[in-house]
Every structure is written in C-alpha cells, then in structure tokens.
Amino acid sequence: MIISNEVNELAKRIEATLFVHGDPMVLEELAKLLGRTKTEIRQAAENLDQALISSALTLVWHGETLQLATKRQFTQDVEALVKDAVSRDLSRAAAETLAVVSYRGPLSRPEIDYIRGVNSSYTLRNLLIRGLILRSPDPKNNRSYLYQISADFLKFLGLNRQEQLPQYFDFKKRLEEALKSETKIENQ
Amino acid sequence: MIISNEVNELAKRIEATLFVHGDPMVLEELAKLLGRTKTEIRQAAENLDQALISSALTLVWHGETLQLATKRQFTQDVEALVKDAVSRDLSRAAAETLAVVSYRGPLSRPEIDYIRGVNSSYTLRNLLIRGLILRSPDPKNNRSYLYQISADFLKFLGLNRQEQLPQYFDFKKRLEEALKSETKIENQ
Amino acid sequence: MVYKVKTGKFEGPFGALLDMVEEKKLAINEISLAEVCQDYLNYLKSQINMPRAETASFLTVGATLMLIKSRSLIPSFELTEEEEESIEELEMKLKLLKEFRVLAKNFEYLAKAKQSLFSRQALLGYNFGFLPPDKINIEFLREIQKRLIDSFPVPDLLPQKTLAKIITIEQKARDIISRIQSRIFGTLDKIISAKNKSELIVGFLAILELIKQGFLDVEQKNLFGEVEIKKN
C-alpha cells in the first residue's frame, strides 16, 4: 500500500500537541495555543486525519474536542498496558441509558427518566464514575445537570466520531418525529 | 513532500504499543508482548522509523530501548502546552481530588472515582505532574496504582504527617464508610 | 478492585411491560396490551420488595392497562379524553423504549467486540518537581473535603409518603367482596368508592381480578349508563 501524504505543517503541530496532551483537547484551546483560527485548526485536523490512514493512530472527534488514540485493530496489543481500564461489561440498564444519552443528549435526568420510565440516578452515577458520560450544569437551570456521552465512550466502543454510532442520523430523525407529538415532559 | 511509506503490520503494532506505554520500552519486552523475536522487532522498528518521516512523531532509540516522542521541531509548541497546563490554578475537580488523596490516601483511582462520583483520571495526572501527589504500584493489583499526598506538599502545608490535617480521623472515617456502603466487586 | 454503584434491579413499568409484549412476539397496540394486562398485574403482585417510589409508577401504568382491558371486555365502556391520552402515551412510550433497546443492544455488541481505542496519559513523561498552586492551604483542603462529604448521596427516603395511603390489591379485593356480599349489586363508582387516584387503580385491579375469577358479573344497561356489577 503506497500512500502519498503531504501533511502540512499545522497538521503536524496539532499531532505533536495532541500526543503530549493525551486527553481530548478543545479546538478553541488548540487554536489559541498554536496561534491559528478554529477554522484553520479544523481544516488541518482533517488533513491530519488523512495522513494517519497509514499509521497505527487515529483522531477521535467528539463535540468540540480532538484526541489522538490507537486504531481499533490494535486493541488486543495495547489493552494489557492500560492501568485501571474501564470494565467491558455493560449492564442492560447501562446500555439503555447510554443509548438515550447518545441519541438525545445533552439532556437532564428527568428527561432520561421520562424516556426510560424508571429512576436513572444510580445508573448515571455508575456511568459517570466509569467516565463513559459527562455532566455539566444546565445553562437554563443551574440547579440541574445535563448529561452527554464522553470521548472515552466512543473509544470504548471503538468509534472515532459520534456520527459513527449505529444508525445515528437515521434514528435521530425518527426520534425527533416521534417526540414531536410529545411535548409534556414532566420536570420534577 | 510526497513520501511512500509501506508500513508493515508489525511496525504499526509497535507504534500503537509505544504510544500507549509512553515510557521507553526494552526491545525484549516489546518482543515478548507482541509475540515476535527481538530481530523481527528491530527490523520492524527500522521500518516504523522510515514511516514516521512525515509524522510529527519520531522513534527514540536509546541503547536497548525504544520510545515514541515528538520531533524536536515541535518542542516550542509542546512546551507552551505543558507550561499552560501546570501554571493554571487548580480546578474545583482537582482541588477535590487532592483533598480526597490527602485525607484518605493511599488509595486507588477506582476508589477516588467512587468517592467523588465522577472519573478522576485527568485531574490525577495534573496533580501528579505538579508533584502534589505521588503514585506507586498497588501491591495487591499490578494493573492499578495507589495515590498519596507527596512529602513536598505536606511540607508546603506546614505539616509533618498526614494525620495532622484538620479533622483527619473524622473525615477519614466518613470516607471509609462511603466506600464500604457499596458493593465491591472483583475486577473482571 | 472496582467499586460498582448498586443499581436498582427494577427496570420500571415500561421495561417490564415491554418484556411481556416482546416475549409473546406481539406488536405494541391496544390488543396486545390487553392481552398482557393479566401478566403485568401478576408481576406487580409478585414484586413484594419493590421500592415504594417504583410501586406508584407501576400502579399508574397498571391503571392504564386496566382501562385498555376494561374496554376490551366491555366494548361500550366510555373513556374520558384524558384516559384516551394516557393510552396513547403509554403506546408511544413503549415504542420509543423499544427503539432505544435496539440501540442499546448494538452498544452491548460493540462493547463485547474488543475494539476499544486507547489514548495516552496526559503529559506523560513530564515531571516538574514541585509546583504548588496558589491559594491552597490547610483550611481550604478541609473545606473542600467537608463539602464533598456533605454532598454524599443519601438513600431515597422521600417516597415513603407516596404509598402510605395506597391499599394493597389483596386488601381492596377482600373489601370489595364483603361489600358486594352485603349489597348484592351496585355501580362501579360506588363499589370502588376511591378517595384518590391510587385507590381507584387498586379498586379497578380488584374488580377485574374478580370478574376474571367469575365472582362478579358486569352489566351495562344502556350505552351511556353506569356499569353495574353483580355477584354471581
């Protein structure tokens, strides 16, 4: 396999920065650090994505963040090296809650409870501890939190982007139609 | 700049392994981990060296060890990043993690996560590189670390021993109770 | 060692109901819901350790199922607009949950496929000796630790009240039998004589149980008349 990859300088600077940063890095922060605009960063990152085709590494895009990770075909080689790895078991309640958060998030706990018809606080706490979901204060209600999936969750499933979730666009659309008729979400 | 890089599979496995491991790795260990001979590893590493010409990363050969690192021309970017990461005030999450490690350490990351109700891996890294906490291998579990307050930080606080922290025994007891109140399950 | 948060073993009324519909390989509609009504009530009765908060939501779904079942038994049974809506909502929510379950199955499958991506630890290999942050002192640490301890989740005690006034299905059934015996016949409203929604639900459950067991006979004299219940 012969691949031509003319990688521009900015793409490489991004690669070096993400390599050292390790964690997902916000595009905005990357732009500030490298003295470029967010658009330039995004473009160069696409470029880097292409260049990584022949590498063991890949870019994980999650929301406004970027992270460097190993490709899925190397899982078995590297997982033994990882300390305190996330347990691979997903209980049914956990998988169901993750499905709701993946396709409907960011959303609040009452909204998750409404869809599942059951109190999700224990399951959410468990997923937070495992780092599979993130929570942030609800900008509309500072006494409440919004939940969304994390980059770690995508990596856990072996995915690079949220859009790679099974049936992502298809399901999101159908879901919105189904919920259109339903406006009464009871807030506690 | 057009470069042809036919990277064989073993070279990529080495790349993935060194990426996750981070520290220099002895050839012998790499060979054992990937189920190949040292000669094969050495050959594939030469191959990887070539492939990395167009990357921001490079292979550092040091005696019998190999390490993946950023190329020298990106030193400035990387240093800016690192300086930025450690010059900031402690986030709320970092302060909380520091308090838990100070009062209840030595303890493992899962225990810290459990007490805080969120994943603490990022904040622990930050505290580690600032020298506020120390980590050591968990004698009971070789895939886990234990974290504790550093001697430097204790001194900085004006204390000789952890037990001199205000309300030490009271808080420690309550943290222990919180851990005990929930089911412990064996790892995998 | 991994610490795992205790998760409730109850999957909630929709989850349980969906299990029953799917077990019989039925589509989600009024006919199938009427069919699994009895299973659902039996399940409800068997769950003696169900948390109180859960019981309330289980009973609400039970009430909607009772409406569906009643209409299938008594075709002229009139439903209010609100009741019609609650049936529609139940169907909608079951369909929605079914969709999410398919997606959840995909996640479980992916998780088992062992294809996780791994990244590097942040700032690996860097060591700065000792870099203490500003504004950190003993008192600050104590305060942060205290706040964390104070925020530990306490067990849900709140729902205790919710069920205080709800009578169990068995109690209500006994009560109705004795009232039927003394009055021979009466209308549904009078027999149930519910003080609140929860009691009405339990009363409904009891009546249905008795009809099914052949204790009672249901009669509606004219199309919009009251439903009369007689002892057989």
Coordinates of C-alpha atoms in Angstrom, one line a residue:
Chain A
M1 CA 0.0 0.0 0.0
I2 CA 1.6 3.2 -1.2
I3 CA 0.0 6.4 0.2
S4 CA 1.0 9.9 -0.6
N5 CA 0.5 12.1 2.3
E6 CA 1.6 15.6 2.1
V7 CA 1.0 16.8 5.6
N8 CA 1.0 20.5 6.1
E9 CA 3.0 21.9 9.0
L10 CA 0.0 22.9 11.1
A11 CA -1.4 19.4 10.9
K12 CA 1.9 18.1 12.4
R13 CA 1.9 20.8 15.1
I14 CA -1.6 19.5 16.0
E15 CA -0.4 15.9 16.1
A16 CA 2.6 16.8 18.4
T17 CA 0.3 18.8 20.7
L18 CA -2.4 16.1 21.0
F19 CA 0.3 13.5 21.5
V20 CA 1.6 15.3 24.6
H21 CA -1.8 16.5 25.8
G22 CA -3.2 12.9 25.8
D23 CA -6.7 13.9 26.8
P24 CA -9.3 15.3 24.4
M25 CA -8.4 18.9 23.6
V26 CA -10.9 21.6 22.9
L27 CA -10.4 23.1 19.4
E28 CA -10.5 26.6 20.8
E29 CA -7.7 25.9 23.1
L30 CA -5.7 24.3 20.3
A31 CA -6.3 27.4 18.2
K32 CA -5.1 29.7 21.0
L33 CA -2.0 27.6 21.7
L34 CA -0.9 27.4 18.1
G35 CA -1.9 30.9 17.2
R36 CA -4.4 30.0 14.4
T37 CA -8.2 30.3 13.9
K38 CA -10.5 27.5 14.8
T39 CA -11.3 27.1 11.1
E40 CA -7.7 26.6 10.2
I41 CA -7.3 24.1 13.0
R42 CA -10.3 22.2 11.9
Q43 CA -9.0 22.1 8.3
A44 CA -5.6 21.0 9.3
A45 CA -7.1 18.3 11.6
E46 CA -9.0 16.9 8.6
N47 CA -5.6 16.9 6.8
L48 CA -4.0 15.0 9.8
D49 CA -6.9 12.5 9.7
Q50 CA -6.0 11.7 6.1
A51 CA -2.3 11.4 6.9
L52 CA -3.0 9.0 9.8
I53 CA -4.5 6.4 7.4
S54 CA -1.2 4.6 7.2
S55 CA -0.5 5.0 10.9
A56 CA -1.5 2.9 14.0
L57 CA -3.0 6.1 15.4
T58 CA -6.3 7.9 14.6
L59 CA -8.1 11.0 15.5
V60 CA -11.2 10.9 17.8
W61 CA -13.6 13.8 17.1
H62 CA -16.1 14.4 19.9
G63 CA -18.1 17.6 20.1
E64 CA -15.6 20.4 20.0
T65 CA -12.7 18.2 21.1
L66 CA -9.9 16.2 19.4
Q67 CA -7.9 13.4 20.7
L68 CA -5.2 11.0 19.4
A69 CA -5.8 7.3 20.0
T70 CA -4.8 3.9 18.7
K71 CA -6.8 2.3 15.9
R72 CA -9.2 -0.5 16.7
Q73 CA -7.2 -3.3 15.2
F74 CA -4.5 -2.8 18.0
T75 CA -6.9 -3.2 20.9
Q76 CA -5.5 -6.5 21.9
D77 CA -1.9 -5.4 21.8
V78 CA -2.3 -2.4 24.0
E79 CA -5.1 -3.1 26.4
A80 CA -2.8 -5.1 28.7
L81 CA -0.7 -1.9 29.2
V82 CA -3.6 0.2 30.3
K83 CA -3.9 0.6 34.1
D84 CA -7.3 1.0 35.7
A85 CA -9.0 0.2 32.4
V86 CA -12.8 0.6 32.2
S87 CA -14.6 -2.7 32.7
R88 CA -16.0 -4.1 29.5
D89 CA -19.3 -5.1 30.9
L90 CA -22.3 -3.1 30.1
S91 CA -25.4 -4.0 32.0
R92 CA -28.7 -3.7 30.3
A93 CA -29.7 -0.6 32.3
A94 CA -26.3 1.0 31.5
A95 CA -26.6 0.2 27.8
E96 CA -30.2 1.6 27.7
T97 CA -29.2 4.8 29.5
L98 CA -26.2 5.2 27.2
A99 CA -28.5 4.8 24.2
V100 CA -30.8 7.6 25.5
V101 CA -27.8 9.9 26.3
S102 CA -26.1 9.2 22.9
Y103 CA -29.0 9.9 20.7
R104 CA -30.9 12.5 22.8
G105 CA -28.1 14.2 24.7
P106 CA -27.3 16.6 26.2
L107 CA -30.3 16.1 28.3
S108 CA -31.4 16.2 32.0
R109 CA -32.0 13.3 34.4
P110 CA -35.8 13.9 34.4
E111 CA -35.8 13.6 30.6
I112 CA -33.8 10.4 30.8
D113 CA -36.2 9.1 33.5
Y114 CA -39.2 10.0 31.4
I115 CA -38.0 8.1 28.4
R116 CA -36.9 5.0 30.4
G117 CA -39.8 5.2 32.8
V118 CA -37.6 4.5 35.7
N119 CA -35.3 6.4 38.0
S120 CA -31.8 6.5 36.4
S121 CA -29.8 8.2 39.1
Y122 CA -27.8 5.1 40.1
T123 CA -27.1 4.1 36.6
L124 CA -26.0 7.7 35.7
R125 CA -23.7 7.8 38.7
N126 CA -22.1 4.5 37.7
L127 CA -21.6 5.7 34.1
L128 CA -20.1 9.0 35.4
I129 CA -17.6 7.1 37.6
R130 CA -16.6 5.0 34.6
G131 CA -16.1 8.2 32.6
L132 CA -18.5 7.0 29.9
I133 CA -20.7 10.1 30.3
L134 CA -20.0 13.6 31.3
R135 CA -22.2 16.0 33.1
S136 CA -22.3 19.8 33.0
P137 CA -24.5 22.4 34.7
D138 CA -27.7 23.1 32.7
P139 CA -27.3 26.7 31.4
K140 CA -31.1 27.1 31.7
N141 CA -31.4 25.8 35.2
N142 CA -28.3 26.0 37.4
R143 CA -29.7 23.5 39.9
S144 CA -29.8 20.8 37.3
Y145 CA -27.2 18.9 35.2
L146 CA -27.1 17.9 31.6
Y147 CA -25.7 14.6 30.6
Q148 CA -23.8 13.7 27.4
I149 CA -21.5 10.9 26.2
S150 CA -17.8 11.3 26.5
A151 CA -14.9 10.7 24.0
D152 CA -14.0 7.8 26.3
F153 CA -17.3 6.2 25.5
L154 CA -16.8 6.5 21.7
K155 CA -13.3 5.0 22.2
F156 CA -14.7 2.2 24.4
L157 CA -17.0 1.2 21.5
G158 CA -14.1 1.5 19.0
L159 CA -15.6 4.6 17.3
N160 CA -13.9 7.9 16.1
R161 CA -16.9 10.1 15.9
Q162 CA -20.4 10.3 17.4
E163 CA -21.8 10.1 13.9
Q164 CA -20.4 6.5 13.7
L165 CA -22.8 5.4 16.3
P166 CA -25.1 2.7 14.8
Q167 CA -28.0 4.3 12.8
Y168 CA -27.0 7.8 14.1
F169 CA -28.7 10.1 11.6
D170 CA -31.5 7.8 10.7
F171 CA -32.5 7.2 14.3
K172 CA -32.1 10.8 15.4
K173 CA -34.5 11.9 12.7
R174 CA -37.1 9.3 13.5
L175 CA -36.8 10.1 17.2
E176 CA -37.5 13.7 16.6
E177 CA -40.6 12.9 14.7
A178 CA -41.8 10.5 17.3
L179 CA -41.2 13.0 20.1
K180 CA -42.8 15.9 18.2
S181 CA -46.2 14.9 19.4
E182 CA -45.0 14.6 22.9
T183 CA -44.2 17.9 24.5
K184 CA -45.2 17.3 28.0
I185 CA -42.0 16.2 29.7
E186 CA -42.7 16.4 33.4
N187 CA -40.0 18.1 35.2
Q188 CA -39.6 17.1 38.8
Chain B
M1 CA 6.6 16.4 0.0
I2 CA 5.5 13.1 -1.2
I3 CA 6.7 10.1 0.7
S4 CA 5.9 6.5 0.1
N5 CA 5.6 4.5 3.3
E6 CA 4.7 0.9 3.2
V7 CA 4.4 0.2 6.8
N8 CA 4.2 -3.4 7.7
E9 CA 1.7 -4.6 10.3
L10 CA 4.3 -5.3 13.0
A11 CA 5.7 -1.7 12.7
K12 CA 2.2 -0.4 13.4
R13 CA 1.7 -2.7 16.4
I14 CA 5.0 -1.4 17.8
E15 CA 3.8 2.2 17.2
A16 CA 0.5 1.5 19.0
T17 CA 2.3 -0.2 21.9
L18 CA 4.8 2.6 22.4
F19 CA 2.1 5.2 22.1
V20 CA 0.1 3.8 25.0
H21 CA 3.1 2.8 27.1
G22 CA 4.7 6.2 26.9
D23 CA 7.9 5.4 28.7
P24 CA 10.9 3.9 26.9
M25 CA 10.4 0.1 26.4
V26 CA 13.1 -2.5 26.3
L27 CA 13.2 -4.4 22.9
E28 CA 13.0 -7.7 24.8
E29 CA 9.7 -6.7 26.5
L30 CA 8.3 -5.5 23.2
A31 CA 9.2 -8.8 21.6
K32 CA 7.5 -10.7 24.4
L33 CA 4.4 -8.6 24.3
L34 CA 3.9 -8.8 20.6
G35 CA 5.0 -12.5 20.3
R36 CA 7.9 -11.9 17.9
T37 CA 11.7 -12.2 18.1
K38 CA 13.9 -9.3 19.0
T39 CA 15.4 -9.3 15.5
E40 CA 11.9 -9.1 14.0
I41 CA 11.1 -6.2 16.3
R42 CA 14.3 -4.4 15.4
Q43 CA 13.6 -4.8 11.7
A44 CA 10.0 -3.6 12.0
A45 CA 11.2 -0.6 14.2
E46 CA 13.5 0.4 11.4
N47 CA 10.5 0.3 9.1
L48 CA 8.5 2.4 11.5
D49 CA 11.3 4.9 11.7
Q50 CA 11.0 5.4 8.0
A51 CA 7.2 5.7 8.1
L52 CA 7.4 8.4 10.7
I53 CA 9.4 10.8 8.4
S54 CA 6.2 12.6 7.5
S55 CA 4.8 12.5 11.1
A56 CA 5.3 14.8 14.0
L57 CA 6.4 11.8 16.0
T58 CA 9.7 10.1 16.0
L59 CA 11.3 6.9 17.4
V60 CA 13.9 7.4 20.0
W61 CA 16.5 4.6 20.2
H62 CA 18.4 4.6 23.4
G63 CA 20.5 1.5 24.0
E64 CA 18.2 -1.4 24.1
T65 CA 15.1 0.7 24.5
L66 CA 12.6 2.4 22.2
Q67 CA 10.3 5.3 22.8
L68 CA 7.8 7.3 20.8
A69 CA 8.2 11.0 21.2
T70 CA 7.5 14.3 19.4
K71 CA 10.1 15.6 16.9
R72 CA 12.5 18.4 18.0
Q73 CA 11.0 21.0 15.7
F74 CA 7.7 20.9 17.8
T75 CA 9.4 21.5 21.1
Q76 CA 8.2 25.0 21.4
D77 CA 4.5 24.1 20.9
V78 CA 4.8 21.2 23.3
E79 CA 6.5 23.3 26.0
A80 CA 3.9 26.0 25.7
L81 CA 1.2 23.4 26.2
V82 CA 2.9 21.9 29.3
K83 CA 3.5 25.3 30.8
D84 CA -0.1 26.3 30.3
A85 CA -1.3 23.1 31.9
V86 CA 0.6 23.5 35.1
S87 CA 0.5 27.2 35.6
R88 CA -3.2 27.4 36.0
D89 CA -4.9 27.4 39.3
L90 CA -6.3 24.1 40.5
S91 CA -9.8 23.5 39.1
R92 CA -12.5 22.6 41.5
A93 CA -12.3 19.0 40.4
A94 CA -8.5 19.0 41.0
A95 CA -8.8 20.5 44.5
E96 CA -11.5 17.9 45.4
T97 CA -9.3 15.1 44.2
L98 CA -6.3 16.5 46.1
A99 CA -8.4 16.6 49.3
V100 CA -9.5 13.0 48.9
V101 CA -6.0 11.8 48.3
S102 CA -4.7 13.9 51.2
Y103 CA -7.3 12.6 53.7
R104 CA -7.8 9.0 52.6
G105 CA -4.6 8.1 50.6
P106 CA -3.0 5.8 49.7
L107 CA -6.0 4.7 47.6
S108 CA -6.7 3.6 44.1
R109 CA -8.2 5.6 41.3
P110 CA -11.5 3.5 41.3
E111 CA -11.8 4.4 45.0
I112 CA -11.3 8.1 44.3
D113 CA -13.8 7.9 41.4
Y114 CA -16.2 6.2 43.7
I115 CA -15.9 8.7 46.5
R116 CA -16.2 11.7 44.1
G117 CA -18.9 10.2 41.9
V118 CA -17.0 11.1 38.7
N119 CA -14.0 9.9 36.8
S120 CA -10.8 11.4 38.1
S121 CA -8.1 10.2 35.7
Y122 CA -7.5 13.7 34.2
T123 CA -7.3 15.5 37.4
L124 CA -5.0 12.9 38.9
R125 CA -2.5 13.4 36.1
N126 CA -2.5 17.1 36.7
L127 CA -1.8 16.7 40.4
L128 CA 0.9 14.1 39.7
I129 CA 3.0 16.3 37.4
R130 CA 2.8 19.2 39.8
G131 CA 4.3 16.9 42.5
L132 CA 1.3 17.4 44.8
I133 CA 0.6 13.7 45.0
L134 CA 2.7 10.5 44.4
R135 CA 1.7 7.2 42.9
S136 CA 3.1 3.8 43.4
P137 CA 2.1 0.3 42.1
D138 CA -0.7 -1.3 44.1
P139 CA 0.9 -4.4 45.7
K140 CA -2.5 -6.1 45.6
N141 CA -3.2 -5.4 41.9
N142 CA -0.4 -5.0 39.4
R143 CA -2.8 -3.3 36.9
S144 CA -3.5 -0.5 39.3
Y145 CA -1.8 2.3 41.2
L146 CA -2.2 3.8 44.7
Y147 CA -2.1 7.6 45.1
Q148 CA -1.0 9.5 48.2
I149 CA -0.1 13.0 49.3
S150 CA 3.6 13.9 48.5
A151 CA 6.1 14.8 51.2
D152 CA 6.7 18.2 49.4
F153 CA 3.1 19.1 49.5
L154 CA 2.8 18.1 53.2
K155 CA 5.8 20.3 54.0
F156 CA 4.2 23.1 51.9
L157 CA 1.1 22.9 54.1
G158 CA 3.4 23.1 57.2
L159 CA 2.7 19.6 58.3
N160 CA 4.9 16.6 59.2
R161 CA 2.4 13.9 58.8
Q162 CA -0.9 13.4 57.0
E163 CA -2.6 12.8 60.4
Q164 CA -2.1 16.4 61.3
L165 CA -4.7 17.5 58.7
P166 CA -7.6 19.2 60.4
Q167 CA -10.4 16.7 61.3
Y168 CA -8.3 13.9 59.8
F169 CA -9.7 11.0 61.7
D170 CA -13.3 12.1 61.4
F171 CA -13.1 12.7 57.6
K172 CA -11.1 9.5 57.0
K173 CA -13.8 7.5 58.8
R174 CA -16.6 9.1 56.8
L175 CA -14.7 8.4 53.5
E176 CA -14.2 4.8 54.6
E177 CA -17.9 4.4 55.4
A178 CA -18.8 5.8 52.0
L179 CA -16.6 3.2 50.3
K180 CA -17.9 0.4 52.5
S181 CA -21.6 1.2 52.0
E182 CA -21.5 0.0 48.4
T183 CA -20.9 -3.4 46.8
K184 CA -17.3 -4.2 46.0
I185 CA -16.9 -6.4 43.0
E186 CA -13.8 -8.2 41.9
N187 CA -12.2 -6.7 38.8
Q188 CA -13.3 -8.9 35.8
Chain C
M1 CA -11.0 -3.9 42.6
V2 CA -13.8 -2.0 41.1
Y3 CA -16.4 -0.2 43.0
K4 CA -19.8 -0.5 41.5
V5 CA -22.8 1.6 42.3
K6 CA -25.7 -0.5 43.4
T7 CA -28.3 -0.4 40.6
G8 CA -31.9 -0.9 41.1
K9 CA -32.9 -4.3 39.9
F10 CA -36.3 -3.0 38.7
E11 CA -36.3 -1.8 35.2
G12 CA -39.5 0.2 35.6
P13 CA -43.1 -0.3 34.4
F14 CA -42.4 0.3 30.7
G15 CA -39.4 -2.0 30.7
A16 CA -41.3 -4.8 32.4
L17 CA -44.3 -4.3 30.2
L18 CA -42.2 -4.3 27.0
D19 CA -40.6 -7.5 28.1
M20 CA -44.0 -9.1 28.3
V21 CA -45.1 -7.9 24.9
E22 CA -41.9 -8.9 23.3
E23 CA -41.9 -12.3 25.0
K24 CA -45.2 -13.0 23.2
K25 CA -43.7 -11.5 20.0
L26 CA -46.6 -9.1 19.7
A27 CA -46.6 -5.6 18.2
I28 CA -47.3 -2.7 20.5
N29 CA -51.0 -1.8 20.3
E30 CA -54.2 -2.0 22.4
I31 CA -54.9 -5.6 21.6
S32 CA -51.5 -6.8 22.7
L33 CA -51.6 -4.6 25.8
A34 CA -55.0 -6.0 26.8
E35 CA -53.5 -9.4 26.3
V36 CA -50.6 -8.9 28.7
C37 CA -52.6 -7.0 31.3
Q38 CA -53.0 -10.0 33.5
D39 CA -49.3 -10.9 33.3
Y40 CA -48.5 -7.4 34.3
L41 CA -50.8 -7.5 37.3
N42 CA -49.4 -10.8 38.4
Y43 CA -45.9 -9.4 38.0
L44 CA -46.9 -6.4 40.1
K45 CA -48.3 -8.6 42.8
S46 CA -45.2 -10.8 42.9
Q47 CA -42.8 -7.9 43.4
I48 CA -43.1 -7.6 47.2
N49 CA -39.7 -5.9 47.6
M50 CA -40.4 -3.2 45.0
P51 CA -39.2 0.2 46.1
R52 CA -42.1 2.4 47.1
A53 CA -41.4 5.1 44.5
E54 CA -41.4 2.5 41.8
T55 CA -44.7 1.0 43.0
A56 CA -46.5 4.2 42.4
S57 CA -45.4 4.4 38.8
F58 CA -46.1 0.7 38.3
L59 CA -49.7 1.3 39.5
T60 CA -50.2 4.2 37.2
V61 CA -49.3 2.1 34.2
G62 CA -51.4 -0.7 35.7
A63 CA -54.4 1.7 35.7
T64 CA -53.9 2.5 32.0
L65 CA -53.7 -1.2 31.3
M66 CA -56.9 -1.7 33.3
L67 CA -58.6 0.9 31.1
I68 CA -57.5 -1.0 28.0
K69 CA -58.6 -4.3 29.4
S70 CA -61.9 -2.9 30.5
R71 CA -62.6 -1.6 27.1
S72 CA -61.8 -4.9 25.5
L73 CA -64.1 -6.7 27.9
I74 CA -66.9 -4.1 27.8
P75 CA -67.0 -2.6 24.3
S76 CA -69.3 0.2 25.3
F77 CA -67.0 1.3 28.1
E78 CA -66.6 5.0 27.7
L79 CA -63.2 6.6 28.2
T80 CA -62.6 10.3 29.0
E81 CA -60.3 12.3 26.8
E82 CA -57.7 12.2 29.5
E83 CA -57.9 8.4 29.6
E84 CA -57.6 8.1 25.8
E85 CA -54.5 10.2 26.0
S86 CA -52.9 8.1 28.7
I87 CA -53.4 5.0 26.5
E88 CA -51.8 6.8 23.5
E89 CA -49.0 8.0 25.7
L90 CA -48.3 4.5 27.0
E91 CA -48.2 3.1 23.5
M92 CA -45.9 5.9 22.3
K93 CA -43.5 5.5 25.3
L94 CA -43.3 1.7 24.8
K95 CA -42.5 2.2 21.1
L96 CA -39.8 4.7 22.0
L97 CA -38.3 2.5 24.6
K98 CA -38.3 -0.4 22.1
E99 CA -36.2 1.7 19.7
F100 CA -33.7 2.6 22.4
R101 CA -33.4 -1.0 23.3
V102 CA -32.4 -1.9 19.8
L103 CA -29.6 0.7 20.0
A104 CA -28.6 -0.5 23.5
K105 CA -28.2 -4.0 22.0
N106 CA -25.8 -2.5 19.4
F107 CA -23.8 -1.0 22.2
E108 CA -23.6 -4.2 24.1
Y109 CA -22.5 -5.9 20.9
L110 CA -19.8 -3.3 20.2
A111 CA -18.6 -3.4 23.8
K112 CA -18.0 -7.2 23.5
A113 CA -16.2 -6.9 20.2
K114 CA -13.0 -5.7 22.0
Q115 CA -12.2 -2.9 19.6
S116 CA -11.6 -0.1 22.0
L117 CA -9.3 2.7 21.1
F118 CA -6.7 3.8 23.7
S119 CA -5.0 7.1 24.2
R120 CA -2.0 8.3 26.2
Q121 CA -2.0 9.5 29.7
A122 CA -1.9 13.3 29.8
L123 CA 1.5 15.0 29.8
L124 CA 3.2 11.6 30.1
G125 CA 6.9 11.7 30.8
Y126 CA 6.8 15.3 32.2
N127 CA 7.9 15.9 35.7
F128 CA 8.1 19.3 37.3
G129 CA 9.4 18.5 40.7
F130 CA 7.1 20.5 42.9
L131 CA 4.8 23.2 41.6
P132 CA 2.4 24.2 44.4
P133 CA -0.7 26.1 43.2
D134 CA -1.6 29.5 44.7
K135 CA -4.4 29.7 47.2
I136 CA -4.1 26.3 48.7
N137 CA -3.7 25.9 52.4
I138 CA -4.9 23.5 55.1
E139 CA -8.1 25.3 55.7
F140 CA -9.0 25.2 52.0
L141 CA -8.4 21.5 51.8
R142 CA -10.5 20.9 54.9
E143 CA -13.4 23.0 53.5
I144 CA -13.3 21.2 50.1
Q145 CA -13.3 17.8 51.8
K146 CA -16.1 18.7 54.1
R147 CA -18.2 19.9 51.2
L148 CA -17.6 16.6 49.4
I149 CA -18.6 14.6 52.4
D150 CA -21.7 16.6 52.9
S151 CA -22.7 16.0 49.4
F152 CA -22.6 12.2 49.6
P153 CA -25.9 10.8 48.3
V154 CA -28.3 9.8 51.0
P155 CA -30.7 6.9 50.4
D156 CA -34.0 7.9 48.9
L157 CA -36.3 8.4 51.9
L158 CA -38.7 10.8 50.2
P159 CA -41.1 8.3 48.6
Q160 CA -42.2 6.9 52.0
K161 CA -45.3 9.0 52.0
T162 CA -46.3 8.2 48.4
L163 CA -47.7 4.8 49.2
A164 CA -48.8 5.5 52.8
K165 CA -52.4 5.7 51.7
I166 CA -52.4 3.1 48.9
I167 CA -54.1 -0.1 49.9
T168 CA -52.8 -3.4 48.5
I169 CA -54.6 -5.2 45.8
E170 CA -55.5 -8.1 48.1
Q171 CA -56.9 -5.8 50.8
K172 CA -59.1 -4.0 48.3
A173 CA -60.3 -7.2 46.8
R174 CA -61.3 -8.5 50.2
D175 CA -63.0 -5.2 50.9
I176 CA -65.0 -5.4 47.7
I177 CA -66.1 -9.0 48.2
S178 CA -67.5 -8.2 51.6
R179 CA -69.3 -5.1 50.3
I180 CA -70.7 -7.0 47.3
Q181 CA -72.0 -9.7 49.6
S182 CA -73.9 -7.2 51.7
R183 CA -75.3 -5.2 48.8
I184 CA -75.7 -7.8 46.1
F185 CA -75.2 -5.3 43.5
G186 CA -74.0 -1.7 42.9
T187 CA -72.4 0.5 40.4
L188 CA -68.7 0.6 39.8
D189 CA -68.2 4.1 41.2
K190 CA -69.9 3.2 44.5
I191 CA -68.2 -0.1 44.9
I192 CA -64.8 1.3 44.5
S193 CA -65.5 4.5 46.4
A194 CA -62.0 5.6 45.8
K195 CA -60.6 8.6 47.8
N196 CA -57.8 9.2 45.3
K197 CA -56.3 8.0 42.0
S198 CA -54.2 5.3 43.6
E199 CA -57.2 3.8 45.4
L200 CA -59.2 3.9 42.2
I201 CA -56.4 2.0 40.4
V202 CA -56.3 -0.7 43.1
G203 CA -60.1 -0.9 43.1
F204 CA -60.0 -1.4 39.3
L205 CA -57.4 -4.1 39.7
A206 CA -59.6 -5.9 42.2
I207 CA -62.7 -5.7 40.2
L208 CA -61.0 -7.1 37.1
E209 CA -59.5 -9.9 39.1
L210 CA -62.9 -10.8 40.5
I211 CA -64.6 -10.7 37.0
K212 CA -61.9 -12.9 35.7
Q213 CA -62.3 -15.4 38.5
G214 CA -66.0 -15.4 37.9
F215 CA -67.0 -13.8 41.2
L216 CA -68.7 -10.8 39.6
D217 CA -70.7 -10.2 36.5
V218 CA -70.6 -6.9 34.7
E219 CA -73.6 -5.3 33.1
Q220 CA -74.2 -2.0 31.4
K221 CA -78.0 -1.4 31.0
N222 CA -77.7 1.2 28.2
L223 CA -74.9 2.7 26.1
F224 CA -74.0 5.6 28.4
G225 CA -75.3 4.2 31.6
E226 CA -73.4 3.2 34.7
V227 CA -71.7 -0.1 34.8
E228 CA -73.5 -2.5 37.2
I229 CA -71.7 -5.2 39.0
K230 CA -73.5 -8.2 40.4
K231 CA -72.3 -11.1 42.5
N232 CA -72.6 -14.3 40.5

